[in-house]
Structure formats: C-alpha cells, structure tokens
mmCIF file of C-alpha atoms in Angstrom:
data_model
loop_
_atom_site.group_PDB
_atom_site.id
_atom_site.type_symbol
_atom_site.label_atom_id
_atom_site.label_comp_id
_atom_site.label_asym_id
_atom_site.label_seq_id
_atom_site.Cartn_x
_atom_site.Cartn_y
_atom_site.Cartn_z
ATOM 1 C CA UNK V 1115 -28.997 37.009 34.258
ATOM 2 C CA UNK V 1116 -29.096 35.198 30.601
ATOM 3 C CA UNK V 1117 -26.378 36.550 28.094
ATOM 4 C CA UNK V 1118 -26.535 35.271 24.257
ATOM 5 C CA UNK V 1119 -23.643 34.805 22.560
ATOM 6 C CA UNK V 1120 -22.723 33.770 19.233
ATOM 7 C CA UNK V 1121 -22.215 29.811 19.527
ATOM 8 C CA UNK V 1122 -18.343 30.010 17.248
ATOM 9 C CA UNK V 1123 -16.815 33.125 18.949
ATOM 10 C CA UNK V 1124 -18.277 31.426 22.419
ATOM 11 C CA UNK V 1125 -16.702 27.945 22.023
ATOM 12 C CA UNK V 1126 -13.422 29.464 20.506
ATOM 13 C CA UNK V 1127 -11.480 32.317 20.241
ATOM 14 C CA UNK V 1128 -7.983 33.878 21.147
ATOM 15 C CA UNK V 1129 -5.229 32.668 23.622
ATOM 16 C CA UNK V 1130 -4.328 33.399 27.189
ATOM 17 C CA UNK V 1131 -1.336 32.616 29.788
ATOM 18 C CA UNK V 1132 -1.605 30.318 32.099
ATOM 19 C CA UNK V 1133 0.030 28.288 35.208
ATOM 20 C CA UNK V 1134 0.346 27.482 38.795
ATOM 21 C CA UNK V 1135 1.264 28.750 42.221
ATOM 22 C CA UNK V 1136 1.912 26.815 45.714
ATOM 23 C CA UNK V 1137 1.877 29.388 49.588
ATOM 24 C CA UNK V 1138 4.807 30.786 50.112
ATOM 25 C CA UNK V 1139 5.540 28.631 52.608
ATOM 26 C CA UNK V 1140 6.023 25.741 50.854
ATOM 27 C CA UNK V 1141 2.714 23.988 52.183
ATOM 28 C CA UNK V 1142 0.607 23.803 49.341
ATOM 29 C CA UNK V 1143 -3.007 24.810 49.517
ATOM 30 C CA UNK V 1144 -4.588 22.440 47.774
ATOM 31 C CA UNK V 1145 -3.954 19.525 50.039
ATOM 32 C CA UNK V 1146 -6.281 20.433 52.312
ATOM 33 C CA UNK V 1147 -10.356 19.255 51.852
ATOM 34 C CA UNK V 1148 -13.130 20.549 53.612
ATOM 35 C CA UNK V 1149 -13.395 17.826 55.917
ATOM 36 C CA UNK V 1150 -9.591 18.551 56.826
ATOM 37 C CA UNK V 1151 -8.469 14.754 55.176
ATOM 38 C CA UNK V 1152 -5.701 15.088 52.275
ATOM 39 C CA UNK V 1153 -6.531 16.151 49.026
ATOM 40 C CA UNK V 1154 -4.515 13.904 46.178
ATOM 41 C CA UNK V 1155 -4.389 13.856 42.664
ATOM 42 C CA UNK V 1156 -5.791 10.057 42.715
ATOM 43 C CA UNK V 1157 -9.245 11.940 41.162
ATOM 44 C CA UNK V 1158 -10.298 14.987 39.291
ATOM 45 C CA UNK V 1159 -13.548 16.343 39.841
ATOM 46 C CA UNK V 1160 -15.534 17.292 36.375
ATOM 47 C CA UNK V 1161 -19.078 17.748 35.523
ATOM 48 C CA UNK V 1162 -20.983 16.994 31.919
ATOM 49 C CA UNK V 1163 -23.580 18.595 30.829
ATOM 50 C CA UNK V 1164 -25.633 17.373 28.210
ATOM 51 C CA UNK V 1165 -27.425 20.608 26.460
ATOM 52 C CA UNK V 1166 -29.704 18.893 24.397
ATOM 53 C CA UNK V 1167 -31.586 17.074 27.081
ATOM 54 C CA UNK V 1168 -31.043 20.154 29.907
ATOM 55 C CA UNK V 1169 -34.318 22.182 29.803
ATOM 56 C CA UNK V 1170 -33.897 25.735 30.323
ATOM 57 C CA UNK V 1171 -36.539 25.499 33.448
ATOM 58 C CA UNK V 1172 -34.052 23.178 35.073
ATOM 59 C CA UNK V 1173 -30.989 25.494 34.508
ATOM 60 C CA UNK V 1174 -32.937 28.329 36.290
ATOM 61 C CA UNK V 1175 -33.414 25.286 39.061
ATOM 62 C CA UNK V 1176 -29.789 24.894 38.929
ATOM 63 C CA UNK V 1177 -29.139 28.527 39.523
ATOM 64 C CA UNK V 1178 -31.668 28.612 42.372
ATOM 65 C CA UNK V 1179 -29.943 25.652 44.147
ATOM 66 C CA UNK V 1180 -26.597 26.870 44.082
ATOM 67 C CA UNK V 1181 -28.202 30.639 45.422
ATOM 68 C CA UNK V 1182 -29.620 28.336 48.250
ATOM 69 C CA UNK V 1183 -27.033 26.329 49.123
ATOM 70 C CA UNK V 1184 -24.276 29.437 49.498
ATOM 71 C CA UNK V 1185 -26.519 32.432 50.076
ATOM 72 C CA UNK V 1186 -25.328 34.628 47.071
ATOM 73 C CA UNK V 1187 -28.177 36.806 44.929
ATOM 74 C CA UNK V 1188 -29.782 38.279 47.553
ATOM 75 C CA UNK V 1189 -27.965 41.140 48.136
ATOM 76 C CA UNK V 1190 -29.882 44.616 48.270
ATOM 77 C CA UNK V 1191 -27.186 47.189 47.145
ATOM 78 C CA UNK V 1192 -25.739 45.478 44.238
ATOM 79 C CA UNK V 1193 -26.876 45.814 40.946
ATOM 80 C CA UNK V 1194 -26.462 45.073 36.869
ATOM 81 C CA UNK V 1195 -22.770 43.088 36.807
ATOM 82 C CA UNK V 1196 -22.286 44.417 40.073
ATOM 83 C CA UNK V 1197 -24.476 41.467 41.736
ATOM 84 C CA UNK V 1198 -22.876 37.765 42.348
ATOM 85 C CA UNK V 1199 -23.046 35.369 39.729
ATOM 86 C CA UNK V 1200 -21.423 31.487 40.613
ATOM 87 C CA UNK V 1201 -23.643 30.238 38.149
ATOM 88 C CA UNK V 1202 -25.725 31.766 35.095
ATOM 89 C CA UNK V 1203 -28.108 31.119 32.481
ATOM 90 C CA UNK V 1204 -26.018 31.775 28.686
ATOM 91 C CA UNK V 1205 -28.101 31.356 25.541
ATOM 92 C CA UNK V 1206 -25.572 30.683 22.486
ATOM 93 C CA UNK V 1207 -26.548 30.988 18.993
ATOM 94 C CA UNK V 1208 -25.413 29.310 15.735
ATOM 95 C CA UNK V 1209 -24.726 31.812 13.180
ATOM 96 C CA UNK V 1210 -25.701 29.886 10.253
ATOM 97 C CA UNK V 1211 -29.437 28.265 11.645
ATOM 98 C CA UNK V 1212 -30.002 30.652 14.215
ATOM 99 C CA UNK V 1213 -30.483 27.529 16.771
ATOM 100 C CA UNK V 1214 -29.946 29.336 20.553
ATOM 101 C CA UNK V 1215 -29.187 26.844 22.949
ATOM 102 C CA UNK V 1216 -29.213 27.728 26.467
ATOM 103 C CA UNK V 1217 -26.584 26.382 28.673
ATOM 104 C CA UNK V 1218 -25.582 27.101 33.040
ATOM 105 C CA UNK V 1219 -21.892 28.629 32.882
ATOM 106 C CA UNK V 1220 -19.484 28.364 35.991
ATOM 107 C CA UNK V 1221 -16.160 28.242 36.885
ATOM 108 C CA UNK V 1222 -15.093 25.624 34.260
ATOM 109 C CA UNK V 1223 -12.282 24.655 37.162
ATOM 110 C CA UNK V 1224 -9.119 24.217 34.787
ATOM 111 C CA UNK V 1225 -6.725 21.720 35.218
ATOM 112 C CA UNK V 1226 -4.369 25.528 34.608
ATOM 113 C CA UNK V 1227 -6.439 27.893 35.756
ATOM 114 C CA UNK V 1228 -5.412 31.568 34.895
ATOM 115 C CA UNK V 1229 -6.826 33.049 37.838
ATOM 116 C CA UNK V 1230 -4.494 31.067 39.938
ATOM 117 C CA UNK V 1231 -1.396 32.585 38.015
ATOM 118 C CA UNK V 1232 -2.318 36.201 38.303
ATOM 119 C CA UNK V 1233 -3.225 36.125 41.973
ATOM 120 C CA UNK V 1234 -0.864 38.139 43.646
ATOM 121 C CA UNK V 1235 -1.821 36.086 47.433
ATOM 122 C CA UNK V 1236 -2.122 33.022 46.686
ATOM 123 C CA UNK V 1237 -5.809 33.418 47.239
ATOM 124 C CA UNK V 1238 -6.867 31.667 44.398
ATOM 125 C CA UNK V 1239 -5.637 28.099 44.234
ATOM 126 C CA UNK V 1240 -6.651 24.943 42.527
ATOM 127 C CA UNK V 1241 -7.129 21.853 44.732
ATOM 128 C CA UNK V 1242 -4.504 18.705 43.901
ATOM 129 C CA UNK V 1243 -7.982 17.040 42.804
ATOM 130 C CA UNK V 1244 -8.948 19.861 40.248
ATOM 131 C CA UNK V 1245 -11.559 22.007 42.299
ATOM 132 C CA UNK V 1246 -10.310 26.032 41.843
ATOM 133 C CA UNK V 1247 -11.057 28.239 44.606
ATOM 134 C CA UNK V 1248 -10.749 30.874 46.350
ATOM 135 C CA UNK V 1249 -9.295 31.775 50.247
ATOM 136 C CA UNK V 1250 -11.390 34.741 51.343
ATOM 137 C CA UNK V 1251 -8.423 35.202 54.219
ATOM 138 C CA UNK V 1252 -6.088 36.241 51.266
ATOM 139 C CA UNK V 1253 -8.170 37.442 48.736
ATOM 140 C CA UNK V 1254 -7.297 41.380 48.976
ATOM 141 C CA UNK V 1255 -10.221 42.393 46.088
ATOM 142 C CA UNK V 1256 -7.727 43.374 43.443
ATOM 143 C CA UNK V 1257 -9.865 41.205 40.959
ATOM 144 C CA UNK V 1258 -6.615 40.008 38.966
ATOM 145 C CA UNK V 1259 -8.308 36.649 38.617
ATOM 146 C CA UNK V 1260 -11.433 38.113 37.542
ATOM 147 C CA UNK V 1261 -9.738 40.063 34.868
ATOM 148 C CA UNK V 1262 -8.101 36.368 33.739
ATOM 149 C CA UNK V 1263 -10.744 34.316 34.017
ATOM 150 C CA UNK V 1264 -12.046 33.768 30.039
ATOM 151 C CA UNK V 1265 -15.640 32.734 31.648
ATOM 152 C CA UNK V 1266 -16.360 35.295 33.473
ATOM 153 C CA UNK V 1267 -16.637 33.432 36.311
ATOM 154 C CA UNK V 1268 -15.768 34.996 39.075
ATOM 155 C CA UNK V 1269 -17.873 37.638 41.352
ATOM 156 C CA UNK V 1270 -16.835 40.426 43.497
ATOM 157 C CA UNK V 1271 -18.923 41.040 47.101
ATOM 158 C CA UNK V 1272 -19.531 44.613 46.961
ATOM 159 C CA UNK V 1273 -21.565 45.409 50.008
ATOM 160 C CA UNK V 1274 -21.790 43.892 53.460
ATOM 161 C CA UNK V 1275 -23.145 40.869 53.710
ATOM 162 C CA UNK V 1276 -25.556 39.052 56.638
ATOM 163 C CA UNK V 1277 -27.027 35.587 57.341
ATOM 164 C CA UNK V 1278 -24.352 33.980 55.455
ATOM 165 C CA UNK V 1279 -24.015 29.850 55.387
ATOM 166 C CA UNK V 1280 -21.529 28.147 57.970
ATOM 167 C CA UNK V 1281 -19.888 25.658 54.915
ATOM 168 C CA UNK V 1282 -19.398 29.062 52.864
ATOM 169 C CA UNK V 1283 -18.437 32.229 54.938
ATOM 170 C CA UNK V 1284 -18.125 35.433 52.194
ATOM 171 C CA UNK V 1285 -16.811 38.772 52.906
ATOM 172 C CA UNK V 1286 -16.799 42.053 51.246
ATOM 173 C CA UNK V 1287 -14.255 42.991 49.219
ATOM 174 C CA UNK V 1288 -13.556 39.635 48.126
ATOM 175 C CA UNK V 1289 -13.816 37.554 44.752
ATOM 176 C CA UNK V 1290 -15.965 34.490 45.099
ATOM 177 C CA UNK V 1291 -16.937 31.637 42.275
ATOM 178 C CA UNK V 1292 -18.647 28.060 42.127
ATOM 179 C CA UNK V 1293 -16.784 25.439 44.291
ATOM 180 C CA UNK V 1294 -18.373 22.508 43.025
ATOM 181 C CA UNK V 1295 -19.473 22.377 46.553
ATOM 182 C CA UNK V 1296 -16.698 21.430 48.032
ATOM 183 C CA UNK V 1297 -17.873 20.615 51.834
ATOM 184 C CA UNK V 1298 -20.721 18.445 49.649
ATOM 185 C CA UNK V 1299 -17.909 16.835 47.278
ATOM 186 C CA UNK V 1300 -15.551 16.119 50.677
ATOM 187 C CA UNK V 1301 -18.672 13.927 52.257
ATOM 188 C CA UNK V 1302 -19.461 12.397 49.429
ATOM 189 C CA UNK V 1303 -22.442 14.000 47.981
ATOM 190 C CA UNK V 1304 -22.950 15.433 44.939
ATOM 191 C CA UNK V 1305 -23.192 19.566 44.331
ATOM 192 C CA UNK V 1306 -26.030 21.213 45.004
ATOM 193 C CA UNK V 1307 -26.754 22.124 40.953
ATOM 194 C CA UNK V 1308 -26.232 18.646 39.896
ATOM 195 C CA UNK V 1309 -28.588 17.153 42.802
ATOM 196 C CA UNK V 1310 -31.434 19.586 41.588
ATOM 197 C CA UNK V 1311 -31.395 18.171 38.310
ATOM 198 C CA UNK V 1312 -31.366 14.546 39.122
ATOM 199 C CA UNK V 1313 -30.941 13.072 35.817
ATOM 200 C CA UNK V 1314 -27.943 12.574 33.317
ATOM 201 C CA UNK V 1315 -28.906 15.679 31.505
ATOM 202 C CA UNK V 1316 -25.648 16.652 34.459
ATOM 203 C CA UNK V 1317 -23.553 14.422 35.534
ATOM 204 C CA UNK V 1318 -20.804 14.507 38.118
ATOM 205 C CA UNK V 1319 -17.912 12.367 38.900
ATOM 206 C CA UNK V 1320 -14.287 11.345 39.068
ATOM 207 C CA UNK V 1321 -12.794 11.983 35.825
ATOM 208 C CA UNK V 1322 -9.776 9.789 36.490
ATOM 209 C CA UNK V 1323 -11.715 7.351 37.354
ATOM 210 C CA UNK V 1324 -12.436 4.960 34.143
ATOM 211 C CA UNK V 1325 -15.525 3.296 35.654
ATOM 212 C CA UNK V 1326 -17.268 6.255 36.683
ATOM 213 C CA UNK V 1327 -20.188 7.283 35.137
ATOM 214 C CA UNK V 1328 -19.144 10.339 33.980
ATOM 215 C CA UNK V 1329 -15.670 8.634 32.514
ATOM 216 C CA UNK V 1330 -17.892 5.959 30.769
ATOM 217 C CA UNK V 1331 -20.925 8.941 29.143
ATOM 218 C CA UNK V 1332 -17.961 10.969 28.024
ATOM 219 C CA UNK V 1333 -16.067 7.744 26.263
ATOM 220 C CA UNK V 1334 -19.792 7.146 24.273
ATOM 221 C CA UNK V 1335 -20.697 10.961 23.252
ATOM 222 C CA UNK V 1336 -19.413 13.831 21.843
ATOM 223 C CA UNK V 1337 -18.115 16.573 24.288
ATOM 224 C CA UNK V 1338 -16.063 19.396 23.902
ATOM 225 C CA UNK V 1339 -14.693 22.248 26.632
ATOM 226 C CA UNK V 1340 -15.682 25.980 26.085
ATOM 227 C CA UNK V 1341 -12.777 27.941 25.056
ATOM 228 C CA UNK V 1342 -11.157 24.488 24.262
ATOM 229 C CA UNK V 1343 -8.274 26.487 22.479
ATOM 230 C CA UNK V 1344 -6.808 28.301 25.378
ATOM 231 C CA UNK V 1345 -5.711 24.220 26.053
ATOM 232 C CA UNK V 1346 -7.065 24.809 30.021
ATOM 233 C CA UNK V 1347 -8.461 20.992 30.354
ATOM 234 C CA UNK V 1348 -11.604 22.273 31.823
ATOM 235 C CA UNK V 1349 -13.176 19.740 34.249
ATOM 236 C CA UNK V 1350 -16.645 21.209 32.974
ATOM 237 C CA UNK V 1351 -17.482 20.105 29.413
ATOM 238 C CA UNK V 1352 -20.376 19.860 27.445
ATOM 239 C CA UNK V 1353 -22.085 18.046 25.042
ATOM 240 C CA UNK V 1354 -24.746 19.030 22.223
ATOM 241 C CA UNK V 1355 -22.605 22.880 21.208
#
C-alpha cells in the first residue's frame, strides 16, 4: 500500500520513550543468530538507501522480494491495515515545491528500539548486533510494540495462516516486522530487498565496520534517519529527503 506524507512532519516530529530489556532469566536474547553461533556487538547491521537513484518500479521489486522470501501478503481474510506490511511503498512530499519522493519503509531497527521497552514478554528484542525482532513463542498479540513503534512498522497476523517458509515460521495472533533477513544476514548473504535491487541505489553492511561499503558511502554523502529527533540511531537511513 503507498501512503504520502508531508516530507517535514515525516522526517521530524515529537518525542517518545525509549530503552532496553534482557529474558528474565538472565540469558539475553540477542546472543543467539540464526545459525545458532554468538551474536556480538563487534558489528551493527544498517542499510542506506539512496532515494534519488531508487526508482519507484524497484521499490515495488523490493516489496515483492521480501513477500517472497517470508510468505506475508497473501493472506485471504485480511484486509485495509488489517493485512501484513514488513515493507511498504511511502511517497513524501515537500511542502514548499511539491517534489513527492517515494521511498520503501521498514523497521528502521533502532539501536533503542521502543517496541522492545513496552513489550510486556520479552518478545520483542533487539539482537547485540542491532537487528530488532520479534519471538513468535512470546509474543501474546497485545500489540504494545505496535502502538510504540513511530514507523509503523510492525504487523499483526490476523487469520490462520498455511504454506508458511521454514527460515520464518508466523502464527496468528502474533506481531511480525522486517528482520533484515536474519537466517540470510547469519550466512552471509545479503537481504532479500537489497539483493533485488542490485545496485548502490541500497546498500547493506556493517556499520561498525569503517571499511565497509556502506561505512565509506555514508562518510561521502548526505544521510539522515527518519524521525532523527526521537535520537533512536536507526540502522536504516537515507539519503536524498
């Protein structure tokens, strides 16, 4: 679904509350990758995207990947906001020229997410290398985090759900968002959006990592994070809003 927005109250507007949350157990959540090997905080996982040379045909290809590589958006029941949404189409618009730039919207996977802090189960979590997501085993649908979440981000499964993907089992009555991919990330490829692209119009990479492509495009250009005053240190920015 494309939404347009007005490009200023898009970019920035008020504040929120923030923070962080470990099991109660004391093992932490976010150690764990896919491929069961430690998760540290050696990287941080961030995309760029680089409006002004993404075509809008490309975002819909974007859209369609991530729909193909998880199985969401083809539910029968669902409809209007009710229907899953990892990743959309947003059109923005500058007051002042009336330029609309169209732009794919996710989870922007904050370095302090706020869907972590309101989740009552622990069911939303953020990875020690920056990916946010969410355990369906805890999740108990009370849609805190999608209440939080300043993106709208996050999706809730409404109906039953069949022929579901192995890497990403969902379940009704759950939230569900982007996960960069994680079981892609954890062998080493690249997420499914970013791989449909296949030029720097997206970019992904280790942001911690100074000689990474994505480190050395966003030392060059100008970038900024939507909703850049909340002060979440989104691992998603963007470039040409």
């Amino acid at each position: 679904m494309d939404k347009t927005l007005n490009r200023r109250d898009f970019i920035k507007t008020s504040t929120a509350v923030v923070g962080v949350t470990t099991v109660a157990s004391g093992i932490t959540l976010t150690t764990f990758a896919a491929n069961k090997d430690p998760v540290t905080n050696t990287k941080r996982w961030g995309m760029l995207i680089d409006t002004n040379r993404l075509s809008e045909p490309e975002i819909d290809v974007m859209v369609s990947a991530c729909k193909k590589e998880h199985g969401w958006g083809s539910e029968k029941h669902s409809v209007g906001d009710q229907k899953p949404s990892w990743i959309k189409k947003v059109k923005v618009k500058d007051r002042l020229t009336q330029k609309e730039t169209s732009l794919p919207l996710m989870c922007q996977h904050c370095e302090q997410p706020p869907c972590v802090d309101v989740c009552p189960t622990n069911a939303s979590m953020k990875r020690e290398d920056g990916i946010v997501l969410v355990d369906r085993h805890l999740c108990i649908g009370c849609r805190y985090c999608m209440m939080a979440c300043p993106y709208d981000a996050r999706s809730f499964v409404h109906e039953d759900l069949t022929n579901q993907k192995a890497h990403m089992p969902r379940g009704k009555g759950t939230v569900e968002s982007c996960t960069l991919c994680v079981h892609k990330v954890d062998d080493g490829e690249q997420p499914a959006c970013v791989a449909s692209v296949n030029s720097d119009a997206v970019i992904f990479g280790d942001l911690k990592d100074s000689n990474s492509k994505i480190s050395k495009t966003l030392r060059k250009i100008q970038s900024t994070q939507i909703r850049a005053d909340l002060n979440l240190n989104t691992g998603v920015r963007y470039s040409g809003i």
